[in-house]
mmCIF file of C-alpha atoms in Angstrom:
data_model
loop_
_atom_site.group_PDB
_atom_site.id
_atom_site.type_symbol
_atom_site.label_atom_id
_atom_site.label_comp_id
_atom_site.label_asym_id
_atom_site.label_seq_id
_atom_site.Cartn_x
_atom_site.Cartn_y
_atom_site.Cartn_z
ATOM 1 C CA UNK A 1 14.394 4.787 1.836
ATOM 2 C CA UNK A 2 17.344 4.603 3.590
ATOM 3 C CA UNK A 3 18.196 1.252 4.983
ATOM 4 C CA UNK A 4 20.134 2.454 8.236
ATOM 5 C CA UNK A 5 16.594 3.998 9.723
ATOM 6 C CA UNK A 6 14.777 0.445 9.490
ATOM 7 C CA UNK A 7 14.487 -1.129 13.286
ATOM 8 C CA UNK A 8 17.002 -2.906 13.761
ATOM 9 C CA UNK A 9 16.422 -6.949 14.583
ATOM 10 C CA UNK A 10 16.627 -8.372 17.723
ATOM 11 C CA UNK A 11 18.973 -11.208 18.013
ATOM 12 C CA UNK A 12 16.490 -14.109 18.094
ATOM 13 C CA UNK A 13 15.102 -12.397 15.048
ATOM 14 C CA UNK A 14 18.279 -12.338 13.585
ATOM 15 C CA UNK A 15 19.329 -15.358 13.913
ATOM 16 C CA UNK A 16 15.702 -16.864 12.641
ATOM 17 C CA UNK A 17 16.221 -14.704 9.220
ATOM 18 C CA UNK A 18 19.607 -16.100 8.745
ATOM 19 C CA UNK A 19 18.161 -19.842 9.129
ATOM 20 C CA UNK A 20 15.571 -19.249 6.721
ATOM 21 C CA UNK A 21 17.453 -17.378 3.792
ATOM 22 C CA UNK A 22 19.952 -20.392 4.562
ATOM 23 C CA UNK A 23 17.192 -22.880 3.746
ATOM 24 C CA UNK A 24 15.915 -22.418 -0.126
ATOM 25 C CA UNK A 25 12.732 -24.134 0.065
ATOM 26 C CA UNK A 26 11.925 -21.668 3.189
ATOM 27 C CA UNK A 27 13.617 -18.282 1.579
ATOM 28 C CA UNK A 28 11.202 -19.309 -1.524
ATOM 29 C CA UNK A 29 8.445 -19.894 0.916
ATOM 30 C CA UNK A 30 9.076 -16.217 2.238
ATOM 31 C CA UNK A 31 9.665 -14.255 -0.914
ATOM 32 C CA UNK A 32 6.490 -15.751 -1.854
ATOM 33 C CA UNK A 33 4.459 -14.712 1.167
ATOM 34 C CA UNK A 34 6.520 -11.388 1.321
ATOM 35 C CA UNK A 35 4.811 -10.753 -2.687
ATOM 36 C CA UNK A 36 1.755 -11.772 -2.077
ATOM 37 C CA UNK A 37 1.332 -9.518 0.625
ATOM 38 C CA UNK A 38 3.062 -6.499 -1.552
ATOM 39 C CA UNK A 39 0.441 -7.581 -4.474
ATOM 40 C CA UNK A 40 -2.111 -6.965 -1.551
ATOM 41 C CA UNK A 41 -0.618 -3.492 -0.508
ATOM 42 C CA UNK A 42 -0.002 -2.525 -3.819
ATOM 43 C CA UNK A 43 -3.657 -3.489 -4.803
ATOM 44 C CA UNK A 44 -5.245 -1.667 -1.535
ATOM 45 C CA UNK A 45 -3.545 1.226 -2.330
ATOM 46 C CA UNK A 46 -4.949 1.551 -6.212
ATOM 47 C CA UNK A 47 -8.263 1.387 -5.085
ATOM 48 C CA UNK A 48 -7.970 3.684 -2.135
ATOM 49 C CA UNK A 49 -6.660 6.427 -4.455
ATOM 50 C CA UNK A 50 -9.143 5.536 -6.917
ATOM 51 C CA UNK A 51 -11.704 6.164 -4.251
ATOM 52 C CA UNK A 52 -10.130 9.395 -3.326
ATOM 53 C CA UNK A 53 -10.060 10.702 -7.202
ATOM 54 C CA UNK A 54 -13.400 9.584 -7.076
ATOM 55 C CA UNK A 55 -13.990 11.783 -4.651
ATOM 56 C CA UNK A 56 -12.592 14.764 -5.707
ATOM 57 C CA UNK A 57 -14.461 14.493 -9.176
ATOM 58 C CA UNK A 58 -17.577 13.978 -6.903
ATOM 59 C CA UNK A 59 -16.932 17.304 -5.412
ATOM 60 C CA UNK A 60 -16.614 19.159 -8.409
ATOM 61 C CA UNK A 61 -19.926 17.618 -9.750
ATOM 62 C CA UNK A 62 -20.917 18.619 -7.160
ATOM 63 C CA UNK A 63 -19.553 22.464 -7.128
ATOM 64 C CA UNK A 64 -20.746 22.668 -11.013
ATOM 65 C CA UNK A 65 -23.871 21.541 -10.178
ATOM 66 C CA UNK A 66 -24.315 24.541 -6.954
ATOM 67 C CA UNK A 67 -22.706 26.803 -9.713
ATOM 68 C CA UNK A 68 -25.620 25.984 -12.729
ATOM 69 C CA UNK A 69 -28.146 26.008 -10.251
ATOM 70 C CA UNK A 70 -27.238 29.575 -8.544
ATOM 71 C CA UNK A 71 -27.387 30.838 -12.166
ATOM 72 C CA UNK A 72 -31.244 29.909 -12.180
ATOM 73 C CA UNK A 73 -32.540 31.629 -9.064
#
């Protein structure tokens, strides 16, 4: 992803970044929040895509199932 196309900051914002990854006990602070909250995406995002492969081997239970059971009519 290319950097350039992120929003940019306003200046408050700026300015509030630049104090905290000045401070180490606050930049540790954030990193820390800011992996946690990856962990959390990261995590969210196996299980939804678990729950969609589910789903997809659902359907073709599913399709089998209409399949073997048109063969016996």
């Amino acid at each position: 992803m290319d950097p350039s196309s992120f929003p940019k900051l306003s200046e408050i914002e700026e300015k509030k970044l630049q104090s905290i990854m000045a401070d180490p006990e606050k930049k540790y602070k954030l990193f820390k929040f800011l992996q946690i909250k990856f962990d959390e995406f990261d995590l969210w995002y196996k299980n939804e895509e678990k729950i969609e492969n589910q789903k997809i081997s659902d359907k073709s239970q599913i399709n089998f199932l209409q399949r073997l059971i048109s063969r016996f009519k």
